[in-house]
Coordinates of C-alpha atoms in Angstrom, one line a residue:
M1 CA -10.5 219.6 105.4
R2 CA -11.9 218.1 101.9
K3 CA -15.0 220.4 101.6
V4 CA -12.7 223.3 101.7
L5 CA -10.7 221.8 99.5
V6 CA -14.2 221.5 96.7
T7 CA -15.5 224.3 97.0
V8 CA -11.7 226.3 96.3
L9 CA -12.3 223.8 93.0
L10 CA -15.5 224.9 92.2
V11 CA -14.1 228.6 92.2
L12 CA -11.0 228.1 90.5
T13 CA -13.0 226.4 88.1
V14 CA -15.8 229.4 88.0
L15 CA -13.1 231.9 87.8
S16 CA -11.4 230.0 84.7
L17 CA -14.0 229.9 82.3
F18 CA -15.0 233.2 82.8
S19 CA -11.6 234.4 83.8
A20 CA -12.1 235.8 79.6
V21 CA -15.5 236.5 79.1
K22 CA -16.6 235.5 76.2
I23 CA -19.4 237.2 73.7
A24 CA -20.6 235.7 70.8
V25 CA -21.3 238.6 68.0
I26 CA -23.7 236.6 64.9
L27 CA -23.8 238.5 62.0
P28 CA -24.0 238.7 58.5
M29 CA -20.8 239.4 57.3
T30 CA -20.6 238.2 53.7
G31 CA -23.6 237.3 52.0
G32 CA -27.0 239.3 50.0
I33 CA -26.9 241.6 53.0
S34 CA -23.2 241.6 54.7
A35 CA -23.9 245.7 54.8
F36 CA -25.3 245.4 58.0
G37 CA -23.5 243.1 59.9
R38 CA -20.4 245.5 58.9
M39 CA -21.8 248.2 60.1
V40 CA -23.3 246.8 63.7
W41 CA -19.5 245.3 63.8
E42 CA -18.3 248.3 64.1
G43 CA -20.2 250.2 65.8
I44 CA -19.5 247.0 69.0
Q45 CA -16.1 248.1 68.1
I46 CA -16.5 251.1 68.9
A47 CA -18.4 250.4 72.3
H48 CA -15.7 247.7 73.2
E49 CA -12.4 250.1 72.9
E50 CA -14.8 252.2 74.8
K51 CA -15.5 249.0 77.7
P52 CA -13.4 246.3 77.2
T53 CA -13.7 244.5 81.1
V54 CA -17.1 244.1 82.9
L55 CA -16.6 243.0 86.7
G56 CA -12.5 242.9 86.6
E57 CA -12.2 241.1 83.6
E58 CA -11.4 241.4 79.6
V59 CA -13.8 240.9 77.1
E60 CA -13.6 238.3 74.4
L61 CA -15.9 239.6 71.3
V62 CA -15.9 235.9 69.0
L63 CA -17.1 237.2 65.5
L64 CA -19.1 234.4 63.6
D65 CA -20.8 234.9 60.1
T66 CA -24.0 233.8 59.4
R67 CA -23.6 234.7 55.3
S68 CA -26.8 235.6 55.5
E69 CA -28.4 232.5 56.2
K70 CA -31.0 231.3 58.9
T71 CA -29.1 227.5 58.5
E72 CA -25.7 229.6 59.0
A73 CA -27.3 231.7 61.7
A74 CA -28.5 228.9 63.6
N75 CA -25.3 226.4 63.3
A76 CA -23.4 230.0 64.5
A77 CA -25.4 230.4 67.6
A78 CA -25.1 225.9 68.2
R79 CA -20.9 226.4 68.0
A80 CA -20.7 229.9 70.4
I81 CA -22.5 228.2 72.6
D82 CA -21.3 224.4 72.8
K83 CA -18.0 224.9 71.0
E84 CA -16.5 228.7 72.0
K85 CA -18.3 228.5 75.5
V86 CA -19.8 232.9 75.4
L87 CA -21.9 234.1 77.9
A88 CA -24.0 236.0 75.9
I89 CA -24.4 237.0 72.7
I90 CA -25.5 239.6 70.0
G91 CA -27.3 238.9 66.8
E92 CA -28.4 238.9 64.6
V93 CA -29.5 242.0 62.2
A94 CA -32.5 240.1 60.0
S95 CA -35.4 239.2 62.1
A96 CA -35.2 235.6 60.6
H97 CA -31.7 235.1 61.1
S98 CA -32.7 235.5 65.1
L99 CA -35.4 233.5 64.9
A100 CA -33.6 230.8 64.0
I101 CA -31.0 232.1 66.5
A102 CA -33.6 231.9 69.3
P103 CA -34.9 229.4 70.3
I104 CA -31.2 228.1 70.7
A105 CA -30.4 230.8 73.2
E106 CA -33.8 230.4 74.9
E107 CA -32.8 226.4 75.1
N108 CA -29.7 226.7 76.8
K109 CA -30.2 230.0 79.2
V110 CA -27.7 232.3 77.1
P111 CA -28.7 235.9 77.1
M112 CA -29.0 237.3 73.6
V113 CA -29.1 240.7 72.5
T114 CA -30.1 241.7 69.3
P115 CA -29.5 245.4 67.5
A116 CA -31.8 245.3 65.2
S117 CA -34.2 242.5 64.3
T118 CA -37.5 244.3 64.7
N119 CA -39.8 241.6 64.0
P120 CA -42.4 241.2 67.3
L121 CA -41.7 237.3 67.4
V122 CA -38.1 237.3 68.1
T123 CA -38.5 238.2 71.9
Q124 CA -42.3 236.4 71.8
G125 CA -43.0 233.7 74.6
R126 CA -39.4 234.3 75.6
K127 CA -36.7 235.1 78.8
F128 CA -33.5 235.2 77.2
V129 CA -33.7 237.5 74.4
S130 CA -33.8 240.6 74.2
R131 CA -33.4 244.0 71.8
V132 CA -32.5 247.5 71.6
C133 CA -34.7 248.5 68.3
F134 CA -38.2 249.0 68.2
I135 CA -40.7 246.5 67.0
D136 CA -42.0 246.4 63.7
P137 CA -46.1 246.8 64.8
F138 CA -45.2 250.3 65.8
Q139 CA -42.8 250.9 62.4
G140 CA -45.2 249.9 60.4
A141 CA -47.9 252.2 62.1
A142 CA -45.8 254.5 62.1
M143 CA -44.7 255.1 58.3
A144 CA -48.7 254.3 57.7
V145 CA -49.3 257.9 59.6
F146 CA -46.6 259.5 58.0
A147 CA -47.8 258.6 54.4
Y148 CA -51.5 259.2 54.8
K149 CA -51.1 261.9 56.8
N150 CA -47.8 264.3 56.6
L151 CA -47.5 263.4 52.9
G152 CA -51.3 262.8 51.5
A153 CA -50.9 259.4 50.1
K154 CA -54.8 257.7 49.7
R155 CA -53.4 255.1 47.6
V156 CA -50.2 252.8 47.7
V157 CA -49.0 249.6 46.7
V158 CA -46.7 247.4 48.8
F159 CA -43.7 245.2 48.0
T160 CA -43.5 242.1 50.5
D161 CA -40.7 239.9 50.2
V162 CA -42.2 237.0 51.3
E163 CA -39.4 234.9 51.9
Q164 CA -38.2 237.6 55.5
D165 CA -40.5 237.1 58.2
Y166 CA -39.5 240.7 58.8
S167 CA -41.2 241.9 55.5
V168 CA -44.0 239.9 55.9
G169 CA -44.4 241.3 59.8
L170 CA -43.7 245.1 58.6
S171 CA -46.1 244.9 55.9
N172 CA -48.4 243.8 58.0
F173 CA -48.7 245.8 60.3
F174 CA -48.5 249.3 57.4
I175 CA -51.3 247.8 56.5
N176 CA -53.6 247.7 58.8
K177 CA -52.9 251.4 60.1
F178 CA -52.8 252.7 56.7
T179 CA -56.5 250.7 56.2
E180 CA -57.9 251.5 58.8
L181 CA -56.7 255.5 58.8
G182 CA -58.9 255.2 55.3
G183 CA -56.1 254.1 52.6
Q184 CA -56.0 251.5 49.3
V185 CA -53.3 249.3 49.5
K186 CA -52.2 247.1 46.7
R187 CA -50.1 244.2 48.0
V188 CA -47.6 241.9 45.2
F189 CA -45.1 240.3 46.4
F190 CA -41.4 239.4 45.0
R191 CA -38.4 237.4 46.6
S192 CA -34.8 237.6 48.0
G193 CA -32.4 238.1 45.7
D194 CA -35.1 239.0 42.1
Q195 CA -33.4 240.6 39.9
D196 CA -36.1 241.5 37.3
F197 CA -39.6 243.6 39.2
S198 CA -41.3 243.8 35.5
A199 CA -44.3 241.5 36.5
Q200 CA -44.8 243.1 40.4
L201 CA -43.9 247.0 38.8
S202 CA -47.1 246.3 36.2
V203 CA -49.6 245.6 39.0
A204 CA -48.5 248.4 40.7
M205 CA -49.3 250.7 38.2
S206 CA -52.3 249.7 37.1
F207 CA -53.2 250.9 40.6
N208 CA -52.0 254.0 40.2
P209 CA -50.6 254.9 43.6
D210 CA -49.7 257.9 45.1
A211 CA -47.0 255.7 46.8
I212 CA -45.1 252.6 46.5
Y213 CA -43.7 250.9 49.6
I214 CA -41.2 248.0 50.1
T215 CA -40.4 246.0 52.9
G216 CA -37.6 244.8 52.2
Y217 CA -33.5 245.4 52.2
Y218 CA -31.9 247.4 50.2
P219 CA -30.5 245.3 47.1
E220 CA -34.0 244.6 46.1
I221 CA -35.4 248.4 47.7
A222 CA -32.2 249.8 45.1
L223 CA -33.5 247.7 41.7
I224 CA -37.1 247.9 42.4
S225 CA -36.6 252.0 42.7
R226 CA -34.9 252.1 40.0
Q227 CA -37.2 249.8 37.5
A228 CA -39.9 251.4 38.7
R229 CA -38.0 255.3 38.1
Q230 CA -37.7 253.8 34.7
L231 CA -41.4 252.7 34.3
G232 CA -42.0 256.7 34.7
F233 CA -43.2 256.2 38.1
T234 CA -42.9 259.1 39.5
G235 CA -44.7 259.4 43.4
Y236 CA -43.5 258.9 46.7
I237 CA -40.9 256.0 46.8
L238 CA -41.3 254.5 51.1
A239 CA -38.7 251.9 53.0
G240 CA -38.4 250.6 56.5
D241 CA -34.9 250.6 58.1
G242 CA -33.9 247.3 55.9
A243 CA -33.1 250.2 53.1
D244 CA -31.0 251.9 55.8
A245 CA -27.6 251.2 54.4
P246 CA -24.8 253.0 51.8
E247 CA -25.2 250.9 49.3
L248 CA -29.1 251.6 48.9
I249 CA -27.8 254.9 47.3
E250 CA -24.2 253.5 45.4
I251 CA -26.9 250.5 43.8
G252 CA -30.3 252.9 43.5
G253 CA -27.8 255.9 42.2
E254 CA -30.7 258.7 41.2
A255 CA -33.9 256.2 41.4
V256 CA -33.9 256.3 45.6
E257 CA -33.4 260.4 45.4
G258 CA -35.9 261.0 47.7
L259 CA -37.0 257.4 49.0
L260 CA -37.9 258.0 52.3
F261 CA -37.5 254.9 55.0
T262 CA -38.2 254.5 58.3
T263 CA -35.1 254.1 61.1
H264 CA -33.4 254.0 64.6
Y265 CA -31.1 257.0 64.1
H266 CA -29.8 260.0 62.5
P267 CA -26.7 261.4 63.4
K268 CA -29.0 265.0 63.2
A269 CA -31.4 263.6 65.9
A270 CA -28.0 263.1 68.3
S271 CA -29.0 264.3 71.6
N272 CA -28.2 262.9 75.0
P273 CA -24.9 263.1 75.7
V274 CA -23.2 259.3 74.5
A275 CA -25.1 260.2 71.8
K276 CA -22.9 263.0 70.7
K277 CA -19.9 261.5 71.6
F278 CA -20.4 258.3 70.0
V279 CA -20.8 260.4 66.2
E280 CA -17.8 262.0 67.3
V281 CA -15.7 258.8 67.6
Y282 CA -17.4 256.9 65.4
K283 CA -16.2 260.1 62.5
E284 CA -12.7 259.9 63.3
K285 CA -12.3 256.2 63.3
Y286 CA -14.1 256.1 60.3
G287 CA -14.1 259.1 58.4
K288 CA -18.2 259.3 57.5
E289 CA -20.6 259.9 59.3
P290 CA -22.5 257.1 61.7
A291 CA -25.8 255.1 60.3
A292 CA -28.2 253.5 62.6
L293 CA -27.1 250.1 62.2
N294 CA -23.9 251.2 63.5
A295 CA -25.1 253.5 66.3
L296 CA -27.2 250.0 67.4
G297 CA -24.5 247.8 67.4
Y298 CA -22.6 249.7 70.3
D299 CA -25.9 250.1 72.2
A300 CA -26.6 245.8 72.3
Y301 CA -22.9 245.5 73.5
M302 CA -23.7 248.7 76.5
V303 CA -27.3 247.1 77.5
L304 CA -25.1 244.2 77.3
L305 CA -22.0 245.4 80.0
D306 CA -25.0 247.5 81.7
A307 CA -26.9 244.6 82.6
I308 CA -24.1 242.6 83.7
E309 CA -22.8 245.0 85.6
R310 CA -25.6 245.4 87.5
A311 CA -26.5 241.9 88.1
G312 CA -23.0 241.5 90.1
S313 CA -22.3 238.6 88.7
F314 CA -21.5 236.0 85.3
D315 CA -25.3 233.9 85.9
R316 CA -27.3 234.1 83.1
E317 CA -30.2 234.6 84.0
K318 CA -29.6 237.9 86.3
I319 CA -28.0 238.9 83.6
A320 CA -31.4 237.9 81.2
E321 CA -33.3 239.6 84.1
E322 CA -31.0 242.7 84.1
I323 CA -31.2 243.6 80.6
R324 CA -35.8 243.8 80.6
K325 CA -34.9 246.0 83.6
T326 CA -33.1 248.4 81.8
R327 CA -34.6 252.2 82.6
N328 CA -33.7 255.2 80.8
F329 CA -30.1 254.2 79.2
N330 CA -28.5 256.6 77.4
G331 CA -27.4 255.4 74.0
A332 CA -26.0 256.1 70.8
S333 CA -29.2 255.3 69.2
G334 CA -31.1 257.2 71.4
I335 CA -32.7 256.3 75.3
I336 CA -33.3 253.2 76.1
N337 CA -36.2 251.1 78.2
I338 CA -36.8 247.5 78.1
D339 CA -40.3 246.2 78.7
E340 CA -40.8 243.1 80.4
N341 CA -41.0 241.7 77.1
G342 CA -37.9 242.4 76.5
D343 CA -38.8 245.0 73.5
A344 CA -37.0 248.3 73.8
I345 CA -39.8 251.4 73.5
K346 CA -38.2 254.0 71.1
S347 CA -39.1 256.4 68.9
V348 CA -38.9 256.2 65.4
V349 CA -36.8 258.1 62.6
V350 CA -37.5 259.5 59.0
N351 CA -34.5 259.6 57.0
V352 CA -34.7 260.9 52.8
V353 CA -31.8 260.0 50.2
K354 CA -31.4 263.6 48.9
N355 CA -28.5 265.2 47.4
G356 CA -27.1 262.0 47.1
S357 CA -26.8 260.9 50.8
V358 CA -29.2 260.2 53.7
D359 CA -30.7 263.0 55.5
F360 CA -33.2 263.5 58.9
E361 CA -36.5 264.2 58.2
A362 CA -38.6 263.7 60.8
V363 CA -39.3 262.3 64.5
I364 CA -42.9 260.2 65.0
N365 CA -43.2 259.0 68.5
P366 CA -45.0 256.4 70.2
D367 CA -47.7 259.6 71.5
D368 CA -47.9 260.0 67.6
L369 CA -50.2 256.9 66.8
K370 CA -52.9 257.3 69.1

């Protein structure tokens, strides 16, 4: 009788623990890259409204703000696990912030899905950390091929933000591929929050480049573009997915007209039924077309819930394993396949700023880099 009673108490404890399935959403809702956080959150909210339960239980989203800082990202992860007792984590956006969260998730065996952190180190050597976005070796190489072959650029100046792991890695991957193709590169450095780039641009202009490639985030990309145009630079301005925010155009204005950047998504490239429906729902809810981070937020939530359902339980280890078994998943950002390392194998979209808005330019597939 006592054994039966103990078993019942254990079952009741487990049920009470997960009567509301808590999922932490750790994002930069304020601070320097808050636009990224807001966009991911919008996508997650649409996904949650569409699928508010999993395995018969209500999903409760616990939104935690990193304030666009690494230390706050780590603090948010600790709070989510220790105080909120979350089942899993969705976040962060910036690779540097996800690198602060990942060891904490891994140590506590909490599944983590990042929507948009592209630095390879985020998942490297970890079992519980995965992503629904491509990684920077592919993104950097894709832009190198596009610049060299499609644009005919042979000389490029690369602007690297030394404070961002994302920027340092993306710069390296671009440079490796571009020089392999036969191009020449000059590298200059800056820091997040810088306002004056005259010294770097002086060096850049003396190199007589065909293009400038900026691997940071939208605030600095916009400012560098404005100052480059003011100094008379007429070549191509290129960037990575850190440019993909409406604030790029708000800050950069005419200076970012024609800017080309690699990213994860454009509504015009939506092909599967889920992607098409997402565009319709997002436009109805927010009155505008979705951007990459909206779609990736949606996908991170949906991939996580799909893994929970396939695991058939709230066992964190099983959920982490199922995330990495995701194959041919119809997401808002396209078809998602996650490999054994937790990385998504996907195509890169190239977008362009045209007439004051973001337009679709091209798709680069993995086979295009061979």
